[in-house]
Coordinates of C-alpha atoms in Angstrom, one line a residue:
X214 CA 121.7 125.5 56.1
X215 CA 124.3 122.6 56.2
X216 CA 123.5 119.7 57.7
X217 CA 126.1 118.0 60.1
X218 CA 127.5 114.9 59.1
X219 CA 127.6 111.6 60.8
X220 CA 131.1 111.9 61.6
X221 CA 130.4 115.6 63.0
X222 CA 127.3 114.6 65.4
X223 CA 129.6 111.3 66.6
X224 CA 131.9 113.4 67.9
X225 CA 130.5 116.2 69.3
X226 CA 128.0 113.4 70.8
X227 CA 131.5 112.2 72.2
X228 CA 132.7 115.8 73.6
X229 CA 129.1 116.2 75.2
X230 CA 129.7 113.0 76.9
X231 CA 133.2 113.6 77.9
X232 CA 132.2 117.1 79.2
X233 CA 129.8 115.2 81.5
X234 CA 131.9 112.5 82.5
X235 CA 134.5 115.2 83.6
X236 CA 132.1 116.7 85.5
X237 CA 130.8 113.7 87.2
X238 CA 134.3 112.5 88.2
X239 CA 135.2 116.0 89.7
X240 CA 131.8 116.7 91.8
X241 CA 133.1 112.4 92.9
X242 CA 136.5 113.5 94.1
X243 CA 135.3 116.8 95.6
X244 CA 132.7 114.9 97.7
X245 CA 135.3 112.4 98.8
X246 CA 138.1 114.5 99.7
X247 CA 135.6 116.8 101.4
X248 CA 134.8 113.5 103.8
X249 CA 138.1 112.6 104.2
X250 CA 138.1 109.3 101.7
X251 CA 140.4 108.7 98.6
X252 CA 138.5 109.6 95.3
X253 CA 139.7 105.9 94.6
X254 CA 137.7 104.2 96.6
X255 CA 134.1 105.6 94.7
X256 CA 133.4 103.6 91.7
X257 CA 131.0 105.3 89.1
X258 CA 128.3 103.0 87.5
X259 CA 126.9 104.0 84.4
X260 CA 123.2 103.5 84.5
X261 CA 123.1 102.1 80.8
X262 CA 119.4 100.8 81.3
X263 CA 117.3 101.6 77.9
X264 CA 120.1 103.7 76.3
X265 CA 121.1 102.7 72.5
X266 CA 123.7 101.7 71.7
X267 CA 125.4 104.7 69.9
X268 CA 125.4 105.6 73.6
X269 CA 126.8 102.7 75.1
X270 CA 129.7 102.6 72.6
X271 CA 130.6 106.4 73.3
X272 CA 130.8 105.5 77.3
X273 CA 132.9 102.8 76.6
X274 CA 135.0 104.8 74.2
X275 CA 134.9 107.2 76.8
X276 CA 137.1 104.3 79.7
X277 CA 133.9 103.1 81.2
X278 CA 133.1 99.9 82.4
X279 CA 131.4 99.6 85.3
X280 CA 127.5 99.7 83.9
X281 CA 124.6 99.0 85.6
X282 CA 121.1 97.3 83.8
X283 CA 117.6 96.9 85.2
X284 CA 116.1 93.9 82.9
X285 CA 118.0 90.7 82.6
X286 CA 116.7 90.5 79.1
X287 CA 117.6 93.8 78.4
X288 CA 121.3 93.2 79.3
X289 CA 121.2 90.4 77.3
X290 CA 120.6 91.6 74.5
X291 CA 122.7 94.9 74.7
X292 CA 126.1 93.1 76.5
X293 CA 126.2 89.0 74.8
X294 CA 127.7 90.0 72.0
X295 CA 129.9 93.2 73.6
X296 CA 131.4 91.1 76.5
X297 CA 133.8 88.7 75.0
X298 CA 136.0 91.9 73.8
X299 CA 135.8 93.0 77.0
X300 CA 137.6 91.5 79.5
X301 CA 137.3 94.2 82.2
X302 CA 134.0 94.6 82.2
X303 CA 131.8 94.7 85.2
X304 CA 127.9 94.3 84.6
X305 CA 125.3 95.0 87.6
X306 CA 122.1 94.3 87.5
X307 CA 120.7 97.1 89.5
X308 CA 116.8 96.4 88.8
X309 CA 114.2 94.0 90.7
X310 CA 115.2 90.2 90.0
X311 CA 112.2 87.8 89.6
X312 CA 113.2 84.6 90.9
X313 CA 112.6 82.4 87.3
X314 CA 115.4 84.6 85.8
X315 CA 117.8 84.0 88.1
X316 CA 119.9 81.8 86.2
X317 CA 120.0 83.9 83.3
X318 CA 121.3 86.7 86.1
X319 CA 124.4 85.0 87.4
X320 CA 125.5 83.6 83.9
X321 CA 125.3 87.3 82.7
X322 CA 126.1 89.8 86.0
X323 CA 129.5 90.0 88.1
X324 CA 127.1 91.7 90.9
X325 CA 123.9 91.7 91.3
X326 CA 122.9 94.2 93.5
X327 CA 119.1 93.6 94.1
X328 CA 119.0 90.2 96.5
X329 CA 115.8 91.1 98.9
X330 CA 113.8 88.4 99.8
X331 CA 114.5 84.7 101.2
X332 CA 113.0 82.9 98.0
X333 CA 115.2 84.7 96.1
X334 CA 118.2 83.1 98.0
X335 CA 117.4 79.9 97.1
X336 CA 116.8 80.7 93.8
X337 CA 120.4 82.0 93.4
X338 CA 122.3 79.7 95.6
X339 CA 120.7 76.9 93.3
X340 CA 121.7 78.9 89.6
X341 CA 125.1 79.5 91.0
X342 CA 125.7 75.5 92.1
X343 CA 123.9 74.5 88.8
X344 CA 125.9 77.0 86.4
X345 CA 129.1 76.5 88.6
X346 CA 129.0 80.7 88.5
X347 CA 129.0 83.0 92.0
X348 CA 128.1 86.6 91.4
X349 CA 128.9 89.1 94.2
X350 CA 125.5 90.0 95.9
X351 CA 124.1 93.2 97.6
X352 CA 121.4 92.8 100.3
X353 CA 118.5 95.8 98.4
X354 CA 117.6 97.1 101.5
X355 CA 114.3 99.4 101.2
X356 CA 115.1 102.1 104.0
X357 CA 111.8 103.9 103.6
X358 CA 109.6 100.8 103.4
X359 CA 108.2 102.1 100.4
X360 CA 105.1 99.5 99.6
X361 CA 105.8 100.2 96.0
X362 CA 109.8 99.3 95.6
X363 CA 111.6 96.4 96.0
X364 CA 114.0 95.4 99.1
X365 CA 114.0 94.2 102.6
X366 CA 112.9 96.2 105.2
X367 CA 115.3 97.4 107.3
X368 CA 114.8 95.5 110.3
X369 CA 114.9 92.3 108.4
X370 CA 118.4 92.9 106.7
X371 CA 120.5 91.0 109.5
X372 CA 118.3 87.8 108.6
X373 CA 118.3 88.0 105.3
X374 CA 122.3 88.7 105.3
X375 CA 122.7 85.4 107.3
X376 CA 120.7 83.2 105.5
X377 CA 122.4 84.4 102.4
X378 CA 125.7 84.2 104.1
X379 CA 124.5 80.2 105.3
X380 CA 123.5 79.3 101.5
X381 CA 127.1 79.8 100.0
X382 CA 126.5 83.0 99.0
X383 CA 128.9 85.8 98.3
X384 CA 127.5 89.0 100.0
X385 CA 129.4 91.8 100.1
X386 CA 127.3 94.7 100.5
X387 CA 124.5 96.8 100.5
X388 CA 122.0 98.6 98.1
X389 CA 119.7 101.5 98.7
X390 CA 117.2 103.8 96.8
X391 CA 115.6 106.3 99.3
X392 CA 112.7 107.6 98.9
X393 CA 112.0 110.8 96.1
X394 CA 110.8 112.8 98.7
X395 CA 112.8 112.5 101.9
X396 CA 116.0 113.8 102.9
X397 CA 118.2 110.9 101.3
X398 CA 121.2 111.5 104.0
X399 CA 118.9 109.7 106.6
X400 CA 118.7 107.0 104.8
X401 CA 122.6 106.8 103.5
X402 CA 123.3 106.7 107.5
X403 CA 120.6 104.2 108.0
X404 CA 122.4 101.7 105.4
X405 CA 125.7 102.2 106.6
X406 CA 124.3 101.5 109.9
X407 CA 123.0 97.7 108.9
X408 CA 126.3 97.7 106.5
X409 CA 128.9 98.2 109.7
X410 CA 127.2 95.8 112.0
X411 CA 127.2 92.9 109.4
X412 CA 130.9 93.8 108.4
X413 CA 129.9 94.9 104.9
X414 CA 132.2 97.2 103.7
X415 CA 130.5 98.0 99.8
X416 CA 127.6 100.2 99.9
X417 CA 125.7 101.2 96.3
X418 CA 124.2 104.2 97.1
X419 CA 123.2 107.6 95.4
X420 CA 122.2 108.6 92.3
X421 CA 122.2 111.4 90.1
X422 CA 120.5 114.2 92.0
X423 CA 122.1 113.0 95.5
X424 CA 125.7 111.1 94.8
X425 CA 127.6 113.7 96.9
X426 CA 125.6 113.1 99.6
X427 CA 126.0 109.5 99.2
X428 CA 129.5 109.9 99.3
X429 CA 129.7 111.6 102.1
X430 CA 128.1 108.8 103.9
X431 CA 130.6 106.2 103.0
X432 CA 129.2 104.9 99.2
X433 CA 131.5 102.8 97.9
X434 CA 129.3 102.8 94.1
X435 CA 127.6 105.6 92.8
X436 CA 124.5 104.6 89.8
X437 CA 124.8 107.4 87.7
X438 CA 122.5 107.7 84.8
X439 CA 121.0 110.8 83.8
X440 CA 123.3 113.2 84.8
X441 CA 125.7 111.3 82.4
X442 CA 123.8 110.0 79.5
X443 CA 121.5 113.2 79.6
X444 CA 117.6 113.0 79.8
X445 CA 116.5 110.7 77.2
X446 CA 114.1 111.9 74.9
X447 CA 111.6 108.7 73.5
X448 CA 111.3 110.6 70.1
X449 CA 115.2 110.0 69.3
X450 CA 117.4 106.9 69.1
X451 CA 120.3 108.5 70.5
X452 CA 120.6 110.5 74.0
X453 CA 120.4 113.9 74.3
X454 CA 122.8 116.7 75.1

């Protein structure tokens, strides 16, 4: 038997991707049309959180560059060196943000979509004066009040909206993760709910197993990981097929 060759595996690691991609972007449009939206206004982010970086360099290959990160550190250490030959690039960090890294956060991220408590307001407001550096900011709103995940409960999202708004910060939307086991359009309509009586008009919502219905329901930013990457597999450095 013949083993493949480098150059082989690169690039049918490349078609794999691309096959995906396609098939992400068609299921987007499909869900938006079907609602009565322009395609255009959906904007995939790649979940690019633990993937190597043979993976990250075939999604950019590939015309992404909207990517999402959970771990400051993390980003740093995958995008530093990647972002000055990038000039479109968008970075959102998409996981919990403790308040002692929030400098690090808005020197690195255009968005960060994870703002859900009052100390972290301070926290950013004072980065963003000191580094002279606003990020845009989602309110993480945790529609399920789920003891175990991050964000503000839902009837404390006006609040914290306004005393974001009153520090000098740039909010411009919202951020959900529903629960695993509930019925995710609930919360989709829950979140547009707080979204159009605070005038927010950018709503990060769904995933890989519900983005259609997120669409449906007025997303505006869709986190897609596994369905594009494919399931990760620790054993390997690169992502599967």
């Amino acid at each position: 038997m013949v083993a493949s060759s480098p150059a082989s595996t690169a690039a049918s690691t490349a078609e794999a991707f691309a096959a995906r991609l396609a098939a992400i972007r068609g299921r987007m449009t499909a869900a938006a049309r079907a609602a009565g939206r322009d395609p255009a206004g959906v904007i995939l982010t790649a979940v690019s959180k633990t993937q190597p970086d043979e993976a990250i360099d075939t999604a950019l290959a590939s015309g992404l560059r909207v990517f999402g990160e959970n771990r400051v550190q993390e980003a740093q250490a995958r995008w530093t060196d990647r972002r000055p030959v990038l000039p479109d690039l968008e970075l959102r960090l998409i996981g919990p943000l403790q308040s002692n890294k929030a400098e690090d956060a808005v020197a690195l991220f255009d968005v960060i979509e994870t703002l859900d408590r009052p100390k972290l307001v301070g926290a950013l407001a004072s980065a963003s004066q000191k580094i002279g550096r606003s990020p845009r900011l989602l309110v993480q709103v945790n529609t399920g009040e789920e003891a175990q995940k991050a964000g503000v409960a839902p009837r404390d999202a006006d609040a914290l909206i306004a005393a974001a708004r009153a520090a000098g910060l740039i909010v411009e939307g919202l951020m959900a993760i529903p629960p695993a086991d509930e019925e995710p359009i609930l919360h989709f309509a829950l979140l547009a709910r707080i979204a159009e009586r605070n005038g927010l008009k950018v709503m990060s919502m769904g995933m890989s197993a519900d983005f259609e219905a997120a669409i449906r329901l007025g997303a505006t930013h869709v986190r897609i990981g596994s369905a594009l990457f494919g399931e990760r597999n620790p054993g390997f450095t690169s992502f599967s097929l």
